PDB file of C-alpha atoms in Angstrom:
ATOM      1  CA  MET A  22      98.415 128.125  82.119  1.00 46.00           C
ATOM      2  CA  LYS A  23      96.312 131.705  79.967  1.00 46.00           C
ATOM      3  CA  TYR A  24      92.667 131.132  81.036  1.00 45.00           C
ATOM      4  CA  PRO A  25      91.760 130.382  84.679  1.00 47.00           C
ATOM      5  CA  VAL A  26      88.685 128.669  84.034  1.00 40.00           C
ATOM      6  CA  LEU A  27      90.334 125.696  81.936  1.00 39.00           C
ATOM      7  CA  ARG A  28      93.214 125.587  84.666  1.00 47.00           C
ATOM      8  CA  CYS A  29      90.648 125.003  87.595  1.00 42.00           C
ATOM      9  CA  VAL A  30      88.840 122.203  84.843  1.00 38.00           C
ATOM     10  CA  VAL A  31      92.128 120.439  84.072  1.00 39.00           C
ATOM     11  CA  ALA A  32      92.709 120.587  87.717  1.00 42.00           C
ATOM     12  CA  SER A  33      89.566 118.960  88.845  1.00 38.00           C
ATOM     13  CA  VAL A  34      89.674 116.558  86.589  1.00 34.00           C
ATOM     14  CA  LEU A  35      93.293 115.397  87.750  1.00 37.00           C
ATOM     15  CA  LEU A  36      92.345 115.139  91.087  1.00 40.00           C
ATOM     16  CA  ALA A  37      88.781 113.126  90.221  1.00 37.00           C
ATOM     17  CA  ALA A  38      91.237 110.465  88.647  1.00 39.00           C
ATOM     18  CA  PRO A  39      92.318 108.607  91.530  1.00 42.00           C
ATOM     19  CA  VAL A  40      89.047 108.880  93.187  1.00 39.00           C
ATOM     20  CA  ALA A  41      86.985 107.276  89.696  1.00 37.00           C
ATOM     21  CA  ASN A  42      89.748 104.572  89.865  1.00 46.00           C
ATOM     22  CA  ALA A  43      89.785 104.096  93.531  1.00 57.00           C
ATOM     23  CA  ILE A  44      88.731 100.307  94.681  1.00 67.00           C
ATOM     24  CA  GLY A  45      85.218 100.500  96.874  1.00 70.00           C
ATOM     25  CA  ALA A  46      84.527  99.770 100.479  1.00 77.00           C
ATOM     26  CA  ASP A  47      83.887  96.220 100.390  1.00 90.00           C
ATOM     27  CA  TYR A  48      86.140  93.501  98.487  1.00 94.00           C
ATOM     28  CA  TRP A  49      87.770  90.556  98.302  1.00 97.00           C
ATOM     29  CA  TYR A  50      91.562  90.254  97.484  1.00 98.00           C
ATOM     30  CA  ALA A  51      95.025  88.376  97.068  1.00 98.00           C
ATOM     31  CA  GLY A  52      98.351  89.694  97.920  1.00 98.00           C
ATOM     32  CA  VAL A  53     101.642  88.001  97.148  1.00 98.00           C
ATOM     33  CA  GLY A  54     104.976  89.305  98.263  1.00 98.00           C
ATOM     34  CA  LEU A  55     108.488  89.166  99.791  1.00 98.00           C
ATOM     35  CA  GLY A  56     110.219  90.383 103.184  1.00 98.00           C
ATOM     36  CA  TYR A  57     112.416  90.298 105.596  1.00 98.00           C
ATOM     37  CA  GLY A  58     112.911  88.082 108.162  1.00 98.00           C
ATOM     38  CA  LYS A  59     113.973  87.940 111.418  1.00 98.00           C
ATOM     39  CA  ILE A  60     114.377  86.356 114.639  1.00 98.00           C
ATOM     40  CA  GLU A  61     115.634  86.571 118.080  1.00 98.00           C
ATOM     41  CA  PHE A  62     117.234  83.132 119.873  1.00 98.00           C
ATOM     42  CA  TYR A  63     116.407  82.764 123.265  1.00 97.00           C
ATOM     43  CA  PRO A  64     119.901  82.427 125.122  1.00 96.00           C
ATOM     44  CA  ALA A  65     118.419  79.963 127.662  1.00 95.00           C
ATOM     45  CA  ASP A  66     117.912  77.423 124.494  1.00 95.00           C
ATOM     46  CA  PHE A  67     120.658  77.647 122.566  1.00 95.00           C
ATOM     47  CA  SER A  68     123.727  79.708 124.329  1.00 94.00           C
ATOM     48  CA  SER A  69     126.770  77.496 125.001  1.00 91.00           C
ATOM     49  CA  ASN A  70     128.265  79.725 127.881  1.00 92.00           C
ATOM     50  CA  GLY A  71     131.093  80.020 126.822  1.00 90.00           C
ATOM     51  CA  ALA A  72     131.832  76.456 126.047  1.00 87.00           C
ATOM     52  CA  PHE A  73     131.862  76.995 122.283  1.00 90.00           C
ATOM     53  CA  ALA A  74     132.296  79.577 119.885  1.00 94.00           C
ATOM     54  CA  GLU A  75     128.987  80.858 118.483  1.00 95.00           C
ATOM     55  CA  THR A  76     128.234  82.252 114.972  1.00 96.00           C
ATOM     56  CA  VAL A  77     124.669  83.674 114.657  1.00 97.00           C
ATOM     57  CA  ARG A  78     122.294  84.411 111.665  1.00 97.00           C
ATOM     58  CA  ASP A  79     119.118  85.608 112.700  1.00 97.00           C
ATOM     59  CA  ALA A  80     118.032  87.494 109.133  1.00 98.00           C
ATOM     60  CA  ASP A  81     116.712  85.943 105.803  1.00 98.00           C
ATOM     61  CA  LEU A  82     114.698  86.952 102.642  1.00 98.00           C
ATOM     62  CA  GLY A  83     110.896  85.276 103.137  1.00 98.00           C
ATOM     63  CA  PHE A  84     108.030  85.449 101.322  1.00 97.00           C
ATOM     64  CA  THR A  85     103.862  86.039 101.927  1.00 98.00           C
ATOM     65  CA  GLY A  86     100.922  85.104 100.295  1.00 98.00           C
ATOM     66  CA  ALA A  87      97.343  86.397 101.352  1.00 98.00           C
ATOM     67  CA  LEU A  88      93.659  85.984 101.178  1.00 98.00           C
ATOM     68  CA  GLY A  89      91.540  88.976 102.610  1.00 98.00           C
ATOM     69  CA  VAL A  90      88.213  90.268 102.656  1.00 97.00           C
ATOM     70  CA  GLN A  91      87.215  93.834 103.504  1.00 96.00           C
ATOM     71  CA  PHE A  92      83.804  94.021 104.991  1.00 96.00           C
ATOM     72  CA  ASN A  93      83.177  97.910 105.097  1.00 95.00           C
ATOM     73  CA  LYS A  94      85.976 100.801 105.681  1.00 93.00           C
ATOM     74  CA  ASN A  95      87.304 100.023 108.750  1.00 96.00           C
ATOM     75  CA  TRP A  96      87.400  96.430 109.013  1.00 97.00           C
ATOM     76  CA  GLY A  97      88.626  93.149 107.328  1.00 98.00           C
ATOM     77  CA  LEU A  98      89.616  89.583 107.832  1.00 98.00           C
ATOM     78  CA  GLU A  99      92.639  87.919 106.264  1.00 98.00           C
ATOM     79  CA  LEU A 100      93.982  84.379 106.489  1.00 98.00           C
ATOM     80  CA  ASN A 101      97.978  85.164 105.235  1.00 98.00           C
ATOM     81  CA  PHE A 102     101.033  82.274 105.283  1.00 98.00           C
ATOM     82  CA  ILE A 103     104.081  83.229 105.916  1.00 98.00           C
ATOM     83  CA  GLN A 104     107.374  81.357 104.892  1.00 97.00           C
ATOM     84  CA  LEU A 105     109.932  84.032 107.371  1.00 97.00           C
ATOM     85  CA  GLY A 106     113.731  82.341 106.118  1.00 95.00           C
ATOM     86  CA  LYS A 107     116.377  80.093 106.804  1.00 96.00           C
ATOM     87  CA  PHE A 108     118.264  81.226 109.737  1.00 98.00           C
ATOM     88  CA  SER A 109     121.340  79.541 112.018  1.00 97.00           C
ATOM     89  CA  TYR A 110     123.113  78.750 115.295  1.00 96.00           C
ATOM     90  CA  LYS A 111     126.630  77.408 115.031  1.00 94.00           C
ATOM     91  CA  TYR A 112     128.946  76.060 117.918  1.00 93.00           C
ATOM     92  CA  THR A 113     132.807  75.892 116.811  1.00 92.00           C
ATOM     93  CA  GLN A 114     135.229  74.053 118.455  1.00 85.00           C
ATOM     94  CA  GLY A 115     138.649  73.356 117.074  1.00 84.00           C
ATOM     95  CA  ALA A 116     137.831  72.199 113.451  1.00 82.00           C
ATOM     96  CA  ALA A 117     134.800  70.629 114.413  1.00 84.00           C
ATOM     97  CA  VAL A 118     131.101  73.190 113.271  1.00 88.00           C
ATOM     98  CA  GLN A 119     128.053  72.487 114.585  1.00 90.00           C
ATOM     99  CA  GLU A 120     125.339  73.883 112.964  1.00 92.00           C
ATOM    100  CA  ASP A 121     121.554  74.426 114.087  1.00 93.00           C
ATOM    101  CA  ILE A 122     119.513  75.357 110.756  1.00 96.00           C
ATOM    102  CA  TYR A 123     116.318  76.923 112.310  1.00 97.00           C
ATOM    103  CA  GLU A 124     113.159  77.442 109.771  1.00 97.00           C
ATOM    104  CA  VAL A 125     110.162  78.962 110.485  1.00 97.00           C
ATOM    105  CA  SER A 126     106.645  79.235 108.722  1.00 97.00           C
ATOM    106  CA  GLY A 127     103.395  79.848 109.762  1.00 97.00           C
ATOM    107  CA  TRP A 128      99.555  80.191 108.875  1.00 98.00           C
ATOM    108  CA  GLY A 129      97.361  83.377 110.627  1.00 98.00           C
ATOM    109  CA  LEU A 130      94.168  84.647 110.915  1.00 98.00           C
ATOM    110  CA  SER A 131      93.494  88.101 111.643  1.00 98.00           C
ATOM    111  CA  LEU A 132      91.430  90.901 111.963  1.00 98.00           C
ATOM    112  CA  ILE A 133      92.485  93.986 109.903  1.00 98.00           C
ATOM    113  CA  PRO A 134      91.047  97.263 111.333  1.00 98.00           C
ATOM    114  CA  THR A 135      91.460 100.105 108.669  1.00 97.00           C
ATOM    115  CA  VAL A 136      91.597 103.738 108.325  1.00 97.00           C
ATOM    116  CA  PRO A 137      91.500 105.179 105.317  1.00 97.00           C
ATOM    117  CA  LEU A 138      92.864 108.644 104.242  1.00 97.00           C
ATOM    118  CA  THR A 139      91.931 109.049 101.086  1.00 95.00           C
ATOM    119  CA  ARG A 140      89.832 107.023  98.690  1.00 92.00           C
ATOM    120  CA  ASN A 141      93.276 105.153  97.374  1.00 95.00           C
ATOM    121  CA  PHE A 142      95.401 105.260 100.628  1.00 97.00           C
ATOM    122  CA  SER A 143      94.747 103.480 104.129  1.00 97.00           C
ATOM    123  CA  ILE A 144      96.871 102.330 107.371  1.00 98.00           C
ATOM    124  CA  PHE A 145      95.551 100.035 109.010  1.00 98.00           C
ATOM    125  CA  GLY A 146      96.807  97.380 111.813  1.00 98.00           C
ATOM    126  CA  ARG A 147      96.447  93.526 112.148  1.00 98.00           C
ATOM    127  CA  LEU A 148      95.399  91.359 115.296  1.00 98.00           C
ATOM    128  CA  GLY A 149      95.359  87.465 115.555  1.00 98.00           C
ATOM    129  CA  ALA A 150      96.686  83.966 115.933  1.00 98.00           C
ATOM    130  CA  LEU A 151      99.647  82.264 114.409  1.00 98.00           C
ATOM    131  CA  ALA A 152     100.190  79.002 113.909  1.00 98.00           C
ATOM    132  CA  SER A 153     103.751  78.420 113.044  1.00 97.00           C
ATOM    133  CA  GLN A 154     105.720  75.550 112.315  1.00 97.00           C
ATOM    134  CA  THR A 155     108.979  75.611 113.135  1.00 97.00           C
ATOM    135  CA  ARG A 156     111.980  73.537 112.060  1.00 96.00           C
ATOM    136  CA  ASN A 157     115.498  72.432 113.481  1.00 95.00           C
ATOM    137  CA  THR A 158     118.032  70.383 111.415  1.00 93.00           C
ATOM    138  CA  ILE A 159     121.225  69.736 113.129  1.00 90.00           C
ATOM    139  CA  ARG A 160     124.635  69.602 110.755  1.00 88.00           C
ATOM    140  CA  ASN A 161     127.303  68.093 112.447  1.00 85.00           C
ATOM    141  CA  PRO A 162     125.985  67.842 115.973  1.00 81.00           C
ATOM    142  CA  PHE A 163     128.423  67.533 119.354  1.00 70.00           C
ATOM    143  CA  VAL A 164     126.680  65.109 121.815  1.00 61.00           C
ATOM    144  CA  ASN A 165     128.586  65.782 125.475  1.00 58.00           C
ATOM    145  CA  GLY A 166     131.171  67.952 123.666  1.00 56.00           C
ATOM    146  CA  VAL A 167     132.163  64.777 121.073  1.00 60.00           C
ATOM    147  CA  PRO A 168     131.233  64.829 117.182  1.00 61.00           C
ATOM    148  CA  THR A 169     128.671  62.379 115.998  1.00 66.00           C
ATOM    149  CA  ALA A 170     126.772  61.494 112.842  1.00 63.00           C
ATOM    150  CA  SER A 171     123.608  62.886 112.980  1.00 65.00           C
ATOM    151  CA  ILE A 172     120.490  63.815 114.953  1.00 73.00           C
ATOM    152  CA  THR A 173     117.238  63.100 113.366  1.00 78.00           C
ATOM    153  CA  PRO A 174     115.710  67.043 112.755  1.00 88.00           C
ATOM    154  CA  VAL A 175     112.750  68.203 115.019  1.00 93.00           C
ATOM    155  CA  GLN A 176     109.605  70.029 114.541  1.00 94.00           C
ATOM    156  CA  VAL A 177     107.399  71.361 116.251  1.00 95.00           C
ATOM    157  CA  ASN A 178     103.765  73.244 115.704  1.00 96.00           C
ATOM    158  CA  GLU A 179     103.078  75.825 118.184  1.00 95.00           C
ATOM    159  CA  THR A 180     100.299  78.864 118.190  1.00 96.00           C
ATOM    160  CA  SER A 181     101.105  82.718 118.858  1.00 97.00           C
ATOM    161  CA  PHE A 182      99.526  86.333 118.798  1.00 97.00           C
ATOM    162  CA  LEU A 183     100.191  88.179 115.830  1.00 98.00           C
ATOM    163  CA  THR A 184      99.858  91.852 115.719  1.00 98.00           C
ATOM    164  CA  GLY A 185     101.239  94.150 113.114  1.00 98.00           C
ATOM    165  CA  PHE A 186     100.612  97.561 111.338  1.00 98.00           C
ATOM    166  CA  GLY A 187     100.908  98.694 107.888  1.00 98.00           C
ATOM    167  CA  ALA A 188      99.934 101.197 105.241  1.00 98.00           C
ATOM    168  CA  GLN A 189      98.699 100.438 101.527  1.00 98.00           C
ATOM    169  CA  TYR A 190      97.820 102.160  98.323  1.00 98.00           C
ATOM    170  CA  PHE A 191      95.656 100.858  95.530  1.00 97.00           C
ATOM    171  CA  LEU A 192      96.494 102.311  91.774  1.00 96.00           C
ATOM    172  CA  ASN A 193      93.426 101.506  90.621  1.00 94.00           C
ATOM    173  CA  ARG A 194      90.163  98.717  91.270  1.00 92.00           C
ATOM    174  CA  ASP A 195      92.644  95.805  90.174  1.00 95.00           C
ATOM    175  CA  PHE A 196      96.309  96.320  91.728  1.00 97.00           C
ATOM    176  CA  GLY A 197      96.931  97.845  94.718  1.00 97.00           C
ATOM    177  CA  MET A 198     100.639  97.802  96.807  1.00 98.00           C
ATOM    178  CA  ARG A 199     101.172  97.490 100.861  1.00 98.00           C
ATOM    179  CA  VAL A 200     103.762  97.509 103.211  1.00 98.00           C
ATOM    180  CA  GLU A 201     103.818  96.068 106.608  1.00 98.00           C
ATOM    181  CA  TYR A 202     105.473  95.026 110.017  1.00 98.00           C
ATOM    182  CA  GLN A 203     104.224  91.724 111.558  1.00 98.00           C
ATOM    183  CA  ASN A 204     105.298  90.618 115.181  1.00 98.00           C
ATOM    184  CA  LEU A 205     104.968  87.120 114.904  1.00 97.00           C
ATOM    185  CA  GLY A 206     105.885  86.243 118.833  1.00 97.00           C
ATOM    186  CA  ARG A 207     107.167  83.172 120.112  1.00 97.00           C
ATOM    187  CA  VAL A 208     108.433  80.158 117.767  1.00 97.00           C
ATOM    188  CA  GLY A 209     109.801  76.872 118.764  1.00 96.00           C
ATOM    189  CA  SER A 210     109.465  74.967 121.861  1.00 95.00           C
ATOM    190  CA  SER A 211     111.875  74.075 124.684  1.00 93.00           C
ATOM    191  CA  GLY A 212     112.829  71.871 127.644  1.00 83.00           C
ATOM    192  CA  CYS A 213     112.778  68.292 125.926  1.00 85.00           C
ATOM    193  CA  ALA A 214     113.959  66.084 123.954  1.00 76.00           C
ATOM    194  CA  THR A 215     112.179  66.645 120.339  1.00 83.00           C
ATOM    195  CA  CYS A 216     112.104  70.673 121.232  1.00 92.00           C
ATOM    196  CA  THR A 217     113.441  72.879 118.478  1.00 95.00           C
ATOM    197  CA  GLY A 218     114.774  75.315 120.679  1.00 95.00           C
ATOM    198  CA  ARG A 219     112.386  79.197 120.696  1.00 97.00           C
ATOM    199  CA  ALA A 220     112.566  82.290 119.296  1.00 98.00           C
ATOM    200  CA  ASN A 221     110.999  85.589 118.735  1.00 98.00           C
ATOM    201  CA  ALA A 222     110.230  86.283 115.386  1.00 98.00           C
ATOM    202  CA  GLN A 223     109.290  89.026 113.213  1.00 98.00           C
ATOM    203  CA  PHE A 224     108.382  89.961 109.824  1.00 98.00           C
ATOM    204  CA  LEU A 225     108.926  93.348 107.635  1.00 98.00           C
ATOM    205  CA  SER A 226     107.403  92.798 103.866  1.00 98.00           C
ATOM    206  CA  ALA A 227     106.075  94.652 100.678  1.00 98.00           C
ATOM    207  CA  SER A 228     103.086  92.631  98.386  1.00 98.00           C
ATOM    208  CA  ALA A 229     101.016  93.409  95.331  1.00 98.00           C
ATOM    209  CA  LEU A 230      97.337  93.191  96.299  1.00 98.00           C
ATOM    210  CA  PHE A 231      94.843  92.401  93.704  1.00 98.00           C
ATOM    211  CA  PRO A 232      91.397  92.773  94.448  1.00 97.00           C
ATOM    212  CA  PHE A 233      88.474  90.789  92.612  1.00 94.00           C
TER     213      PHE A 233
END
C-alpha cells in the first residue's frame, strides 16, 4: 500500500473487528454437537477367557447438548447431556453368536474453569459429576454354553467423576465453536444377575455454541 498512514488505519480496523464482535465476559449459552464415543470393556465382566471367539466394537458416533452460564471470564457452570453411542461385545461358538449391545448416555453437571487467550478464543477445563444410564441388551444369549431364546435387557444408573478440557472460539456475539475431550469415568455395574458389566468411557466432540 502506497501511503503508510492509510496502511496503519486499515490494519487497525482489521485487528479491532474481532474485538468489536467478541462476546462479553458473562452470558448464558446453549450448545449442540456431534462426537466420537469410545469405551473400554472390563475384561473381568466380559471376557470368556478363551471359551468363545470374541469380537468387540468399542467406538461409535454420539451427540451432545449443553446449557451453561459463564459467570465471568474465568468461571462457568454447565449442564450437559451425552449420548455416547451403541457398542457391542460378540461371543461366537460355531454357528451361534451372542451379541451384547451396550448403550451409554448421561447427564453431567460441571464447573468450567476458563482461560481467555484473546477476546474471542479461550481454553477451558471441566470438573463435575456424571449421572449415567447404561443398558445391555443380549441377542441370541448363551446360558451355560447353550443358546437360549432371550434374556430381559438390563439397565443401571451410576454416578462417576466427569473431567475434560477443550478450546472454543466465538465468531461473533451470537455464534461460537467448541472442540472438547471428556473422560466420563466408569459406567455400568457388575457382580449381580441384573448388572450390565462395566466400562471406561470417553467422548471427543465438536459443538456449535449459541450465547443468549
